[in-house]
Coordinates of C-alpha atoms in Angstrom, one line a residue:
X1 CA -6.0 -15.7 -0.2
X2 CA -8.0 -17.1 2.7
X3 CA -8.5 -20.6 0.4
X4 CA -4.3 -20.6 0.0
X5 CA -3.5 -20.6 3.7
X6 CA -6.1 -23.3 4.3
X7 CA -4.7 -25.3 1.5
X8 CA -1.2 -25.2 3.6
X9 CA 0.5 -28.8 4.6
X10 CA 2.7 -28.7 7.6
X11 CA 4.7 -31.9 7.9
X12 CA 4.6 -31.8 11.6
X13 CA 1.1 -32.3 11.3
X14 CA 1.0 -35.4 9.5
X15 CA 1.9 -38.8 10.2
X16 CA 4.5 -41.2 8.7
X17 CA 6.8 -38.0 8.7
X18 CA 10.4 -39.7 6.8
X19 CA 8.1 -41.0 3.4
X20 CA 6.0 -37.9 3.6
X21 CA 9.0 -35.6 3.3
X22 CA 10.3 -37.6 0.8
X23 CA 6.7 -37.6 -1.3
X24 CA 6.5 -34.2 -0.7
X25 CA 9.9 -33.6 -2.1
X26 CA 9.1 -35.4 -5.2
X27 CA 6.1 -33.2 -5.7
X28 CA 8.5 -30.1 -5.7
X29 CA 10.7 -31.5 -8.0
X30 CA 7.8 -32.2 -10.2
X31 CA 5.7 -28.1 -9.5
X32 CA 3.1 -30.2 -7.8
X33 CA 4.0 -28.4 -4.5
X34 CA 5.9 -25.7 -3.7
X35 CA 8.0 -25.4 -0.4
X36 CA 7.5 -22.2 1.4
X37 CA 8.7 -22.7 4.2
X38 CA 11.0 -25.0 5.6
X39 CA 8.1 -28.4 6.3
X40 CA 5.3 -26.3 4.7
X41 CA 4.0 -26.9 1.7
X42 CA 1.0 -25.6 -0.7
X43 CA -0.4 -26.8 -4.3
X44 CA 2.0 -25.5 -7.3
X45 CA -1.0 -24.9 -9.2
X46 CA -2.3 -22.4 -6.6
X47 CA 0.7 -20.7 -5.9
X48 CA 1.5 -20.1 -9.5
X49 CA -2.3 -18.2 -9.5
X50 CA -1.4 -16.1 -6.8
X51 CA -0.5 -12.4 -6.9
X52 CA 2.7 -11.0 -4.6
X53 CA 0.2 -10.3 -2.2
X54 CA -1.2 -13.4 -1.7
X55 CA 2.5 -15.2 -2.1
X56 CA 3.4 -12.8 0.9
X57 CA 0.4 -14.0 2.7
X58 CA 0.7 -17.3 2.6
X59 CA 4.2 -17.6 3.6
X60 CA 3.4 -14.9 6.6
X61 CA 0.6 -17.8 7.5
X62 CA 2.9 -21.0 6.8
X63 CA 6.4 -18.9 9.4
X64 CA 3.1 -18.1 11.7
X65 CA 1.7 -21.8 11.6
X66 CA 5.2 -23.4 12.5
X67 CA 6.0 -20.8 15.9
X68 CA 6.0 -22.6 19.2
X69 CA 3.5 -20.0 20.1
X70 CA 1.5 -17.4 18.1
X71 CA 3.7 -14.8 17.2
X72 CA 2.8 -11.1 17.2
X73 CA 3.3 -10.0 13.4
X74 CA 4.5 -6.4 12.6
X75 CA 5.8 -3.6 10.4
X76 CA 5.7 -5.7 6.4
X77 CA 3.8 -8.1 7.9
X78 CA 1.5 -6.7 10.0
X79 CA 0.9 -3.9 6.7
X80 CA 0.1 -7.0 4.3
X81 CA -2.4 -8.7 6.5
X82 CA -3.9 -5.2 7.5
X83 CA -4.8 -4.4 3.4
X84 CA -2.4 -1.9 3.2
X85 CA -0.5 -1.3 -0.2
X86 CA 3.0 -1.9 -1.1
X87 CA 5.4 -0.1 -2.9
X88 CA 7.6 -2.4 -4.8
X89 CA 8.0 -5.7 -3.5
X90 CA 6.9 -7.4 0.0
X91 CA 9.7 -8.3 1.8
X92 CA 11.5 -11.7 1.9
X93 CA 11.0 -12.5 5.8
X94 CA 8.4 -12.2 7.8
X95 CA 8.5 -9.7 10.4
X96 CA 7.5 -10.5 14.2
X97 CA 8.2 -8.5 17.1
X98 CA 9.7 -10.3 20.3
X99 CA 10.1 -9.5 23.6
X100 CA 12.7 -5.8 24.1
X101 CA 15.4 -8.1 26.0
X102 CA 14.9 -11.1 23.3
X103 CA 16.9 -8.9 20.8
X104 CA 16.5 -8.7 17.3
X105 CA 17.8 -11.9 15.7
X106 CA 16.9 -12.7 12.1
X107 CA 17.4 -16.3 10.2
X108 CA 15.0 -18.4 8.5
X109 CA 12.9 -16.5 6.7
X110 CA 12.3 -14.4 10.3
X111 CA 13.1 -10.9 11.2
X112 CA 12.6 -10.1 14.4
X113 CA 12.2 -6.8 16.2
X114 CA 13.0 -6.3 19.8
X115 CA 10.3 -3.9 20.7
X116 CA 8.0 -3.1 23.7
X117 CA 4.0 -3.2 23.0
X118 CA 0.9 -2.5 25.0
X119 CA -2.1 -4.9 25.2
X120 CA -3.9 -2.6 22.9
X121 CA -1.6 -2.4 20.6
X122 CA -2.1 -6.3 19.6
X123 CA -5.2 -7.3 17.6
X124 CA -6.3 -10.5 16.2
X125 CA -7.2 -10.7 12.2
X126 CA -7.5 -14.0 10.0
X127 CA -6.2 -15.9 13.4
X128 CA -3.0 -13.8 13.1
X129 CA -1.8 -11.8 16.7
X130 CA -0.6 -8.6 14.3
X131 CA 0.2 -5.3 15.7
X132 CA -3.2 -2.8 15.4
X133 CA -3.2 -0.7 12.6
X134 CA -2.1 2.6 14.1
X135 CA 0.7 0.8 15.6
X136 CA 1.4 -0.7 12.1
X137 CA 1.4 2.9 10.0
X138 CA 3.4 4.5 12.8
X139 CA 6.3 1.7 12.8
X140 CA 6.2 1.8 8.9
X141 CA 6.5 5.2 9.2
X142 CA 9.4 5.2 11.4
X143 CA 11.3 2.8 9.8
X144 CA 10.2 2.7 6.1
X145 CA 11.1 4.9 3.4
X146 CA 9.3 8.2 2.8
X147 CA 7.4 7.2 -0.5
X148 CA 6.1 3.6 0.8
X149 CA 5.0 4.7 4.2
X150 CA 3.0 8.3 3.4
X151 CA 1.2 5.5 0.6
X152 CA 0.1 3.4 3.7
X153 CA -0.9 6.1 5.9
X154 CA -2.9 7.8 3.0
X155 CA -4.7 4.6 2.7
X156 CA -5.3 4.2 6.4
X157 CA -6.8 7.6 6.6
X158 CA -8.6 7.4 3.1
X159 CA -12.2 8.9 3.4
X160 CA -14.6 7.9 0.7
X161 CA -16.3 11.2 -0.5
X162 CA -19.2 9.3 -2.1
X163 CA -20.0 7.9 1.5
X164 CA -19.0 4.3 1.2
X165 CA -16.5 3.1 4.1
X166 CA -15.2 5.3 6.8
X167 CA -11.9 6.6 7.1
X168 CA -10.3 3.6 9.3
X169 CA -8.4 5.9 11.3
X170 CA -8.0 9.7 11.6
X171 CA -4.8 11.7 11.5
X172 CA -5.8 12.4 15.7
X173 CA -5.3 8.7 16.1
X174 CA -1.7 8.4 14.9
X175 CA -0.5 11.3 16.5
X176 CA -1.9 9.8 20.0
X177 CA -0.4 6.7 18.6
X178 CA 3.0 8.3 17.5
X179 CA 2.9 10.2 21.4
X180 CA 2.3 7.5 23.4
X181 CA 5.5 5.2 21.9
X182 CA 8.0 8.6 22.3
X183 CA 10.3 8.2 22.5
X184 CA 11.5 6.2 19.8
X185 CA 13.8 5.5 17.0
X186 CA 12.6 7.2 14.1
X187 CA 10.1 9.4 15.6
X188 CA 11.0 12.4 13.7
X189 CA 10.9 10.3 10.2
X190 CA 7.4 9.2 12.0
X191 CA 6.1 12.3 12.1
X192 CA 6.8 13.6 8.9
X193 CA 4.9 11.1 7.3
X194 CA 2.1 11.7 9.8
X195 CA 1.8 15.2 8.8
X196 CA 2.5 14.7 5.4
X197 CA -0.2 12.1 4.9
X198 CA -4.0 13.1 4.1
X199 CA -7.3 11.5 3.8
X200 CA -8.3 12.0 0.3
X201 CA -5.9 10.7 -1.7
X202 CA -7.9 8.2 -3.8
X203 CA -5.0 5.6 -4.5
X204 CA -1.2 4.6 -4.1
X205 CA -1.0 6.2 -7.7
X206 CA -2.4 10.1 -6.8
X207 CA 0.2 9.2 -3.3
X208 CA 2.7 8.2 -5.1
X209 CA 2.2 11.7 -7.4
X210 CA 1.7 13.5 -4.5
X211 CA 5.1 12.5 -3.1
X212 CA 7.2 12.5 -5.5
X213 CA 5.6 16.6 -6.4
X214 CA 6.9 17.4 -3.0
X215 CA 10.8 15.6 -3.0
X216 CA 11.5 17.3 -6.9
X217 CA 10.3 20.8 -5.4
X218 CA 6.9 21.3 -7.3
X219 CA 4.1 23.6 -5.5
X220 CA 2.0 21.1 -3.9
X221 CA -1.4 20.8 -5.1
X222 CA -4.8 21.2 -3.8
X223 CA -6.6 17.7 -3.8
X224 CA -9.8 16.0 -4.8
X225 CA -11.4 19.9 -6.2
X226 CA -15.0 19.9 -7.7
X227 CA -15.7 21.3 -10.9
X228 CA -18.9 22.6 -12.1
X229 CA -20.3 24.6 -15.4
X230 CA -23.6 26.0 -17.0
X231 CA -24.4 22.0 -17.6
X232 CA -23.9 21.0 -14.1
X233 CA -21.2 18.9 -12.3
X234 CA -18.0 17.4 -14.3
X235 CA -16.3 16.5 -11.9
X236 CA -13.6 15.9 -9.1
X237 CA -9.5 16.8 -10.3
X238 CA -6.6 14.8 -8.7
X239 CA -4.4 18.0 -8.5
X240 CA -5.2 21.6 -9.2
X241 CA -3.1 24.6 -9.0
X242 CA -5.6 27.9 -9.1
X243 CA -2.4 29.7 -9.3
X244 CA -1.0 27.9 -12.8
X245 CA -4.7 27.5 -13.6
X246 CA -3.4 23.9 -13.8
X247 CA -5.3 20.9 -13.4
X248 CA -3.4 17.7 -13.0
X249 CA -4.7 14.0 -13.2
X250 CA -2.8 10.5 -12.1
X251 CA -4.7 7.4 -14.2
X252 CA -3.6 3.7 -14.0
X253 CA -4.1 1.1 -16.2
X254 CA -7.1 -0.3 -14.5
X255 CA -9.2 2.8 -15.1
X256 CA -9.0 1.5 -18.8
X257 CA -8.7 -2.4 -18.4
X258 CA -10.1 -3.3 -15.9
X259 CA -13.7 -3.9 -16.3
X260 CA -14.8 -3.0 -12.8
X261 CA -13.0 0.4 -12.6
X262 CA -15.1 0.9 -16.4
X263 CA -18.6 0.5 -14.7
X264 CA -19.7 -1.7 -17.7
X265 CA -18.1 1.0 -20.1
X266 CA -15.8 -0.3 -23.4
X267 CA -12.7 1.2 -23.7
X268 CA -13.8 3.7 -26.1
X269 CA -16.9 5.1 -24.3
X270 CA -14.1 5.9 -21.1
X271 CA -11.5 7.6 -24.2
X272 CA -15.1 9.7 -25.1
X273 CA -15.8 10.5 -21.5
X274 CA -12.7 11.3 -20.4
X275 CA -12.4 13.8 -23.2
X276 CA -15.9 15.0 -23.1
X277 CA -14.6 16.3 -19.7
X278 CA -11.6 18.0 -19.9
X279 CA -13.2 19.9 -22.8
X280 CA -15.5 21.1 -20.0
X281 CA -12.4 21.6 -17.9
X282 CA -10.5 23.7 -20.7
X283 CA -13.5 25.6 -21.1
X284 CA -13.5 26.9 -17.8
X285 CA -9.9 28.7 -18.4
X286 CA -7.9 25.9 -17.0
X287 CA -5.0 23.6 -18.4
X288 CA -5.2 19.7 -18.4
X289 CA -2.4 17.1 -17.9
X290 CA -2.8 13.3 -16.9
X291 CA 0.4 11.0 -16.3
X292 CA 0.4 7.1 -15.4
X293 CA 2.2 5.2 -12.9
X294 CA 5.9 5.0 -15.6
X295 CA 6.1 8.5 -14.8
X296 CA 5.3 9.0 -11.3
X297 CA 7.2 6.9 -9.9
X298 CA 10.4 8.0 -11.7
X299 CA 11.7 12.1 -10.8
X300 CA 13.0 12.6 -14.0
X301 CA 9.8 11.4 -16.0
X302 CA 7.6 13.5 -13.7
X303 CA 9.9 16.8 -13.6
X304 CA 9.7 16.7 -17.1
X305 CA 6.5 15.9 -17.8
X306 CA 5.1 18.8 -15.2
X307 CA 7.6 21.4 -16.5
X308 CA 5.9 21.0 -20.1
X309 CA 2.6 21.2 -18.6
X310 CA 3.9 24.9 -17.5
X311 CA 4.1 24.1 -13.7
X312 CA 7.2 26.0 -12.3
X313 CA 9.2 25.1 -8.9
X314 CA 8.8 26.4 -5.8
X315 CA 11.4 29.2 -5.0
X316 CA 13.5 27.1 -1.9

């Protein structure tokens, strides 16, 4: 993404402004360049490469590139440029907080929020001023939904088991965070999401699962469970209910397209593994169910799908 917001023309930055614009214009006209913002520009090639994400990005650097001053990105924003997954679709605007008595006025691709903020609270990534990241989750959390934001704050808090990255915050962090802004509009929402998040969920896929379990009324789960036999380790389970004897598993796409996530694997070899597996699983006495993103993302689709696997609702 880095390359796109380099590859940015602002008008104002150019000389001979009136025959630029109208070059410029022609360009669009012709998909040689796309207008993202109003006299910012970027190559029609490369934008038609670029994923949401990095569409997001770029316009987040073109609104940034044409302030007065540099503005202090938040909430959408502030979540794109900090890595942290989406739900959906980014937003249309780019958000910005402004000064508490500026109020929150929104036009031209802008939304602003009319919010107080500490020094800490402001940190500097790409060349961006963006809100920190505990200040991000906790204002996502506040005034997001409940599926989107527990998906950010389980990535936030995500701790890789095979020792790779640290966690880049801990749940302790955004409660001082979520304390020290109280009190606030949607504080209780806040904290709900705080509590409800945890640090080994392994992607927005096992979140998404893991929410949408809790809102149809499912027993939730324990998480991320080893499994061993006579032959040694198999391996770690999404979801498992010792109660059901249930063991549940959320896989995407990429675990079977995408080379990377295949670890120089075909296709086939995965199918073999995979299977290989929950023979080991079934073995042990337990039941095995997998589901992809179509069904947990919808209620219905997921409902169903756990109901046939024999896993009851809780008793409210």
């Amino acid at each position: 993404m880095l390359n796109s917001a380099e590859s940015l023309t602002f008008i104002a930055d150019l000389r001979t402004r009136d025959r630029t614009r109208q070059q410029y214009a022609n360009d669009v006209a012709s998909g040689a360049q796309v207008r993202v913002a109003r006299g910012v520009y970027v190559p029609g090639l490369m934008w038609r490469k670029l994923s949401d994400t990095d569409r997001y990005l770029v316009l987040i650097h073109a609104i940034a590139g044409t302030r007065a001053s540099p503005p202090i990105l938040s909430h959408w924003s502030a979540a794109a440029i900090h890595g942290l997954p989406i739900i959906g679709t980014w937003p249309p605007s780019v958000h910005m907080i402004v000064p508490a008595s500026s109020g929150s006025r929104s036009r031209n691709l802008v939304t602003r929020h009319a919010l107080s903020l500490e020094a800490d609270e402001v940190v500097e990534v790409d060349g961006l001023r963006v809100t920190s990241l505990l200040r991000t989750v906790v204002d996502m959390a506040a005034l997001g939904r409940f599926l989107p934001a527990v998906v950010m704050a389980d990535h936030a808090l995500h701790e890789d088991r095979h020792g790779g990255s640290p966690p880049r915050c801990t749940r302790e962090q955004l409660l001082a965070q979520w304390q020290r802004r109280m009190p606030f509009r949607g504080c209780a929402r806040a904290r709900e999401v705080i509590d409800f998040a945890v640090a080994n969920s392994d992607s927005p896929l096992e979140s998404v699962s893991r929410v949408n379990m809790e809102m149809i009324g499912f027993p939730r789960p324990q998480l991320q469970i080893p499994f061993s036999d006579h032959l040694g380790f198999i391996g770690y389970a999404d979801y498992f209910w010792p109660e059901h004897s249930l063991i549940g598993e959320a896989d995407g796409d990429k675990k079977y397209l995408d080379p990377a996530f295949r670890s120089g694997r075909s296709i086939e070899e995965v199918l073999v593994a995979q299977t290989k597996r929950e023979n080991r699983l079934r073995a042990l006495g337990f039941r095995v169910t997998r589901w992809d993103w179509a069904t947990a993302i919808s209620h219905s689709a997921l409902r169903s799908h756990l109901h046939a696997a024999g896993l009851p609702l809780r008793v409210r």
